[in-house]
Amino acid sequence: MTIWSGPVRRLCVAATLLLQAHPGSAGETAAPPAGAPAEQGGGSFVETFNTLSDRRWYISDGWANGEWQGCMWSKQRVRIAKPGELTLALANIAYKERPFSCAEIQTHERYGYGTYEVRMRPGAGSGMVSAFFTYNGPENGDRRTNDEIDFEFLGKDTGKVQLNYFVGGVGGHDSFDPLGFDAATATADYALEWLPDRLRWYVNGRLLREVRAAPDRPLPSHPGKIMLSVWSGQGQDFASWLGPTVYPGRPVTALFERVAFTRMGDPCGFKESIVCR
């Protein structure tokens, strides 16, 4: 479940996220709503993080998304260590009332149907999450626009990835999919294909999961901001999902080398893109 307040803010309810996944299967598909907003949205781009442009990216700073979040977003945890390497970190440096500080960036613009790609390496650590997702949030209080599509790497088991989506703030479509490698030790390519009638998640070009729309299974249809983050949970409900938060004695860092969006129908923007296939 998600909320919107000022800058994009996100609230997951652990009980919802722990529901058993129900991957879609081939069968009757449903067209998107007439004139679905996700037919619009921002244009294609490839971001290689030579710098962090404030025209494209907003850095979250000075708040937490809720009492369940064990860290405070801090711009100090966002860094380009060298050209082509964006790092987002969680550190045991207190910020305001939270014992940890952590990092999130988000695009200013929203993006709709198309292909979302990231080259990244998540951090490892019980109680912690590295995420790449698209999120809209309710507009003007209308929860029907509260759509989201996720890649989430739980630091307690980086041999798997959690895939999920929300429609109108309703989730419970998650799956925990084995990667075949430890994501925290290898930079890899992850891609999301968001089409009017299906969602597809890929890892290193391999299709990991597909969900098809159906009359009783709507898909997200509102353009969202692209979000990158590293954060920790707190409280028993989140410990049951993420594991207890155990700081490993050094900052937990997620590395991002590239983020790209290819609008549906546009040519691929870089040679490794799954759109080029």
CSV table of C-alpha atoms in Angstrom, one decimal:
chain,number,residue,atom,x,y,z
A,1,MET,CA,0.0,0.0,0.0
A,2,THR,CA,1.2,3.5,-0.8
A,3,ILE,CA,0.7,7.1,0.2
A,4,TRP,CA,1.3,10.5,-1.3
A,5,SER,CA,2.3,13.6,0.6
A,6,GLY,CA,4.4,16.4,-0.7
A,7,PRO,CA,7.5,14.7,-2.3
A,8,VAL,CA,6.8,11.2,-3.4
A,9,ARG,CA,6.6,9.0,-0.3
A,10,ARG,CA,5.9,5.3,-0.1
A,11,LEU,CA,4.4,3.1,2.6
A,12,CYS,CA,4.4,-0.7,2.3
A,13,VAL,CA,2.3,-2.8,4.7
A,14,ALA,CA,4.2,-5.9,5.6
A,15,ALA,CA,1.2,-8.1,5.9
A,16,THR,CA,0.2,-7.2,2.3
A,17,LEU,CA,3.6,-7.8,0.9
A,18,LEU,CA,3.9,-11.2,2.5
A,19,LEU,CA,0.8,-12.5,0.7
A,20,GLN,CA,1.6,-15.4,-1.7
A,21,ALA,CA,2.2,-14.2,-5.3
A,22,HIS,CA,-0.2,-15.1,-8.1
A,23,PRO,CA,1.8,-14.8,-11.3
A,24,GLY,CA,-0.4,-14.3,-14.4
A,25,SER,CA,-0.7,-17.0,-17.0
A,26,ALA,CA,-1.5,-17.0,-20.7
A,27,GLY,CA,-5.2,-16.6,-21.4
A,28,GLU,CA,-7.7,-13.9,-21.9
A,29,THR,CA,-6.2,-10.4,-21.8
A,30,ALA,CA,-7.8,-7.1,-21.1
A,31,ALA,CA,-7.3,-3.8,-22.9
A,32,PRO,CA,-6.2,-0.9,-20.7
A,33,PRO,CA,-8.8,1.6,-19.7
A,34,ALA,CA,-9.8,3.9,-22.6
A,35,GLY,CA,-7.3,6.7,-22.8
A,36,ALA,CA,-5.1,5.2,-20.0
A,37,PRO,CA,-2.9,8.0,-18.7
A,38,ALA,CA,0.2,5.6,-19.0
A,39,GLU,CA,-0.1,6.1,-22.8
A,40,GLN,CA,1.4,9.4,-22.0
A,41,GLY,CA,4.4,10.3,-19.8
A,42,GLY,CA,8.0,11.3,-20.3
A,43,GLY,CA,10.2,10.6,-23.2
A,44,SER,CA,13.0,8.0,-23.6
A,45,PHE,CA,16.3,8.6,-21.9
A,46,VAL,CA,19.5,6.8,-20.9
A,47,GLU,CA,21.2,7.9,-17.6
A,48,THR,CA,24.8,6.9,-17.0
A,49,PHE,CA,25.4,8.9,-13.8
A,50,ASN,CA,28.4,10.9,-15.0
A,51,THR,CA,26.7,13.6,-12.9
A,52,LEU,CA,23.4,13.7,-11.0
A,53,SER,CA,21.4,16.3,-12.9
A,54,ASP,CA,18.9,18.2,-10.7
A,55,ARG,CA,16.8,18.7,-13.8
A,56,ARG,CA,16.0,15.0,-13.9
A,57,TRP,CA,16.5,13.8,-10.3
A,58,TYR,CA,15.2,14.9,-7.0
A,59,ILE,CA,17.1,13.8,-3.8
A,60,SER,CA,15.0,12.9,-0.9
A,61,ASP,CA,16.2,14.6,2.3
A,62,GLY,CA,15.0,15.2,5.9
A,63,TRP,CA,12.0,12.9,6.3
A,64,ALA,CA,11.1,9.2,6.7
A,65,ASN,CA,8.1,7.6,5.0
A,66,GLY,CA,6.6,6.4,8.3
A,67,GLU,CA,7.2,5.0,11.7
A,68,TRP,CA,8.0,1.7,10.1
A,69,GLN,CA,11.1,3.1,8.4
A,70,GLY,CA,14.2,2.9,10.6
A,71,CYS,CA,16.2,5.5,8.8
A,72,MET,CA,15.9,9.1,7.6
A,73,TRP,CA,16.4,10.1,4.0
A,74,SER,CA,19.6,12.1,3.7
A,75,LYS,CA,21.2,13.7,0.7
A,76,GLN,CA,24.6,13.0,2.4
A,77,ARG,CA,24.1,9.3,1.6
A,78,VAL,CA,23.9,10.0,-2.2
A,79,ARG,CA,27.2,10.1,-4.0
A,80,ILE,CA,28.8,9.7,-7.4
A,81,ALA,CA,32.0,8.1,-6.3
A,82,LYS,CA,33.4,8.3,-9.9
A,83,PRO,CA,31.7,9.0,-13.2
A,84,GLY,CA,29.3,6.2,-14.1
A,85,GLU,CA,28.8,5.0,-10.5
A,86,LEU,CA,26.0,6.3,-8.3
A,87,THR,CA,26.0,5.0,-4.8
A,88,LEU,CA,23.1,5.1,-2.4
A,89,ALA,CA,24.0,4.1,1.2
A,90,LEU,CA,22.5,3.4,4.6
A,91,ALA,CA,24.9,4.3,7.5
A,92,ASN,CA,24.6,4.2,11.3
A,93,ILE,CA,24.8,7.9,11.3
A,94,ALA,CA,21.8,9.3,13.1
A,95,TYR,CA,19.8,12.0,11.3
A,96,LYS,CA,17.0,13.8,13.2
A,97,GLU,CA,15.1,11.2,15.3
A,98,ARG,CA,16.3,8.1,13.4
A,99,PRO,CA,19.4,6.1,14.3
A,100,PHE,CA,20.3,5.5,10.6
A,101,SER,CA,20.4,7.7,7.6
A,102,CYS,CA,19.6,6.3,4.1
A,103,ALA,CA,19.1,7.4,0.5
A,104,GLU,CA,16.5,7.8,-2.2
A,105,ILE,CA,16.4,9.6,-5.5
A,106,GLN,CA,13.4,10.0,-7.8
A,107,THR,CA,12.7,11.5,-11.2
A,108,HIS,CA,10.8,14.8,-11.4
A,109,GLU,CA,8.9,13.5,-14.4
A,110,ARG,CA,6.5,10.5,-14.6
A,111,TYR,CA,6.9,7.8,-17.2
A,112,GLY,CA,4.3,5.4,-18.6
A,113,TYR,CA,4.2,2.4,-20.9
A,114,GLY,CA,7.6,1.2,-22.1
A,115,THR,CA,10.8,-0.5,-20.9
A,116,TYR,CA,12.6,0.4,-17.6
A,117,GLU,CA,16.1,-0.8,-17.2
A,118,VAL,CA,18.8,-0.6,-14.5
A,119,ARG,CA,22.3,-1.9,-14.1
A,120,MET,CA,22.8,-2.2,-10.4
A,121,ARG,CA,24.2,-4.1,-7.4
A,122,PRO,CA,22.1,-4.0,-4.3
A,123,GLY,CA,23.4,-4.0,-0.7
A,124,ALA,CA,23.3,-6.9,1.7
A,125,GLY,CA,22.1,-6.7,5.3
A,126,SER,CA,19.2,-8.1,7.3
A,127,GLY,CA,16.4,-5.6,7.7
A,128,MET,CA,17.4,-3.6,4.6
A,129,VAL,CA,16.1,-3.1,1.1
A,130,SER,CA,17.6,-1.9,-2.2
A,131,ALA,CA,14.9,-0.9,-4.7
A,132,PHE,CA,14.2,0.1,-8.3
A,133,PHE,CA,10.6,0.9,-9.0
A,134,THR,CA,8.1,3.2,-10.7
A,135,TYR,CA,5.6,4.9,-8.4
A,136,ASN,CA,2.8,7.4,-9.0
A,137,GLY,CA,0.9,7.9,-5.8
A,138,PRO,CA,-2.6,9.2,-5.4
A,139,GLU,CA,-3.2,12.5,-7.2
A,140,ASN,CA,-5.5,15.1,-5.6
A,141,GLY,CA,-6.5,12.4,-3.1
A,142,ASP,CA,-7.7,10.0,-5.8
A,143,ARG,CA,-6.3,6.5,-4.8
A,144,ARG,CA,-7.2,5.1,-8.2
A,145,THR,CA,-4.0,6.7,-9.5
A,146,ASN,CA,-1.9,5.0,-6.8
A,147,ASP,CA,0.0,2.6,-9.0
A,148,GLU,CA,3.5,1.1,-8.6
A,149,ILE,CA,5.7,-1.6,-10.1
A,150,ASP,CA,8.7,-3.0,-8.2
A,151,PHE,CA,12.1,-4.6,-8.1
A,152,GLU,CA,13.0,-5.0,-4.4
A,153,PHE,CA,16.1,-6.7,-3.1
A,154,LEU,CA,15.8,-7.8,0.5
A,155,GLY,CA,19.3,-7.6,2.1
A,156,LYS,CA,18.7,-10.8,4.1
A,157,ASP,CA,18.6,-12.9,0.9
A,158,THR,CA,20.2,-11.3,-2.1
A,159,GLY,CA,20.0,-14.6,-4.1
A,160,LYS,CA,16.3,-13.6,-4.8
A,161,VAL,CA,14.4,-10.6,-5.9
A,162,GLN,CA,10.9,-9.6,-4.8
A,163,LEU,CA,8.7,-8.5,-7.7
A,164,ASN,CA,5.4,-6.8,-7.1
A,165,TYR,CA,2.9,-4.3,-8.4
A,166,PHE,CA,0.1,-2.1,-7.0
A,167,VAL,CA,-3.1,-0.9,-8.6
A,168,GLY,CA,-5.0,1.8,-6.8
A,169,GLY,CA,-2.9,1.2,-3.8
A,170,VAL,CA,-3.7,-2.5,-3.7
A,171,GLY,CA,-0.7,-4.9,-3.8
A,172,GLY,CA,-0.4,-8.5,-2.7
A,173,HIS,CA,0.9,-9.5,-6.1
A,174,ASP,CA,4.4,-10.2,-5.0
A,175,SER,CA,6.7,-13.1,-5.8
A,176,PHE,CA,10.2,-14.0,-4.6
A,177,ASP,CA,12.1,-15.2,-7.6
A,178,PRO,CA,15.5,-16.9,-7.5
A,179,LEU,CA,18.2,-15.2,-9.5
A,180,GLY,CA,20.7,-18.0,-9.8
A,181,PHE,CA,23.5,-15.7,-8.3
A,182,ASP,CA,24.1,-13.4,-5.4
A,183,ALA,CA,22.9,-10.0,-6.5
A,184,ALA,CA,25.0,-8.2,-3.8
A,185,THR,CA,28.3,-9.5,-5.3
A,186,ALA,CA,27.6,-9.0,-9.0
A,187,THR,CA,26.5,-6.0,-11.0
A,188,ALA,CA,23.6,-7.1,-13.2
A,189,ASP,CA,21.0,-5.9,-15.6
A,190,TYR,CA,17.3,-5.8,-14.6
A,191,ALA,CA,14.4,-4.7,-16.8
A,192,LEU,CA,10.7,-4.1,-16.5
A,193,GLU,CA,8.5,-4.1,-19.6
A,194,TRP,CA,5.2,-2.3,-18.9
A,195,LEU,CA,2.7,-2.7,-21.7
A,196,PRO,CA,-1.0,-2.0,-21.7
A,197,ASP,CA,-1.8,-5.7,-21.4
A,198,ARG,CA,1.1,-7.2,-19.5
A,199,LEU,CA,4.1,-6.8,-17.2
A,200,ARG,CA,7.4,-8.6,-17.7
A,201,TRP,CA,10.4,-8.6,-15.4
A,202,TYR,CA,13.8,-9.6,-16.7
A,203,VAL,CA,17.3,-10.3,-15.3
A,204,ASN,CA,20.3,-10.2,-17.6
A,205,GLY,CA,17.9,-10.5,-20.5
A,206,ARG,CA,16.1,-13.6,-19.2
A,207,LEU,CA,12.4,-13.4,-18.6
A,208,LEU,CA,11.8,-13.9,-14.9
A,209,ARG,CA,8.1,-13.3,-14.5
A,210,GLU,CA,5.1,-12.2,-16.7
A,211,VAL,CA,1.7,-11.1,-15.6
A,212,ARG,CA,-1.1,-10.6,-18.1
A,213,ALA,CA,-4.1,-8.4,-17.6
A,214,ALA,CA,-7.5,-9.9,-17.3
A,215,PRO,CA,-11.0,-8.7,-16.4
A,216,ASP,CA,-10.4,-9.6,-12.8
A,217,ARG,CA,-6.7,-8.6,-12.8
A,218,PRO,CA,-6.1,-5.0,-13.7
A,219,LEU,CA,-2.6,-3.7,-14.2
A,220,PRO,CA,-1.1,-0.3,-13.4
A,221,SER,CA,-2.2,2.4,-15.9
A,222,HIS,CA,-0.9,5.7,-14.5
A,223,PRO,CA,2.6,7.0,-15.2
A,224,GLY,CA,5.0,7.0,-12.3
A,225,LYS,CA,8.2,8.5,-11.1
A,226,ILE,CA,11.3,6.3,-11.3
A,227,MET,CA,12.6,5.6,-7.8
A,228,LEU,CA,16.0,4.3,-6.5
A,229,SER,CA,16.5,3.7,-2.8
A,230,VAL,CA,18.2,2.0,0.1
A,231,TRP,CA,16.4,1.9,3.4
A,232,SER,CA,15.8,-0.2,6.6
A,233,GLY,CA,12.6,-1.2,8.4
A,234,GLN,CA,11.8,-1.2,12.1
A,235,GLY,CA,9.0,-2.8,14.2
A,236,GLN,CA,7.8,-6.4,14.4
A,237,ASP,CA,5.7,-6.4,11.2
A,238,PHE,CA,8.6,-5.3,9.1
A,239,ALA,CA,11.1,-7.6,10.8
A,240,SER,CA,8.8,-10.5,9.8
A,241,TRP,CA,9.2,-9.4,6.2
A,242,LEU,CA,12.8,-8.0,6.0
A,243,GLY,CA,14.3,-9.7,9.0
A,244,PRO,CA,15.6,-7.8,12.1
A,245,THR,CA,17.8,-4.8,11.3
A,246,VAL,CA,21.4,-5.8,11.9
A,247,TYR,CA,24.0,-3.2,10.9
A,248,PRO,CA,26.9,-5.1,9.5
A,249,GLY,CA,29.6,-2.6,10.8
A,250,ARG,CA,29.9,-0.7,7.6
A,251,PRO,CA,27.6,1.3,5.3
A,252,VAL,CA,25.2,-0.8,3.2
A,253,THR,CA,25.6,0.5,-0.3
A,254,ALA,CA,23.7,-0.1,-3.6
A,255,LEU,CA,25.5,0.8,-6.8
A,256,PHE,CA,23.7,2.0,-9.9
A,257,GLU,CA,25.6,2.3,-13.2
A,258,ARG,CA,22.7,3.0,-15.6
A,259,VAL,CA,19.0,3.7,-15.6
A,260,ALA,CA,17.1,3.9,-18.9
A,261,PHE,CA,13.5,4.3,-20.0
A,262,THR,CA,12.4,3.5,-23.6
A,263,ARG,CA,8.9,4.7,-24.3
A,264,MET,CA,6.7,2.1,-26.0
A,265,GLY,CA,7.3,2.3,-29.7
A,266,ASP,CA,10.7,4.1,-29.5
A,267,PRO,CA,13.9,2.5,-30.7
A,268,CYS,CA,16.4,1.2,-28.1
A,269,GLY,CA,18.7,3.7,-26.6
A,270,PHE,CA,21.8,1.6,-25.9
A,271,LYS,CA,23.1,-1.6,-27.4
A,272,GLU,CA,22.6,-3.8,-24.3
A,273,SER,CA,18.9,-2.9,-24.0
A,274,ILE,CA,16.4,-5.7,-24.2
A,275,VAL,CA,14.5,-3.4,-26.6
A,276,CYS,CA,17.3,-3.9,-29.2
A,277,ARG,CA,16.6,-7.7,-29.4
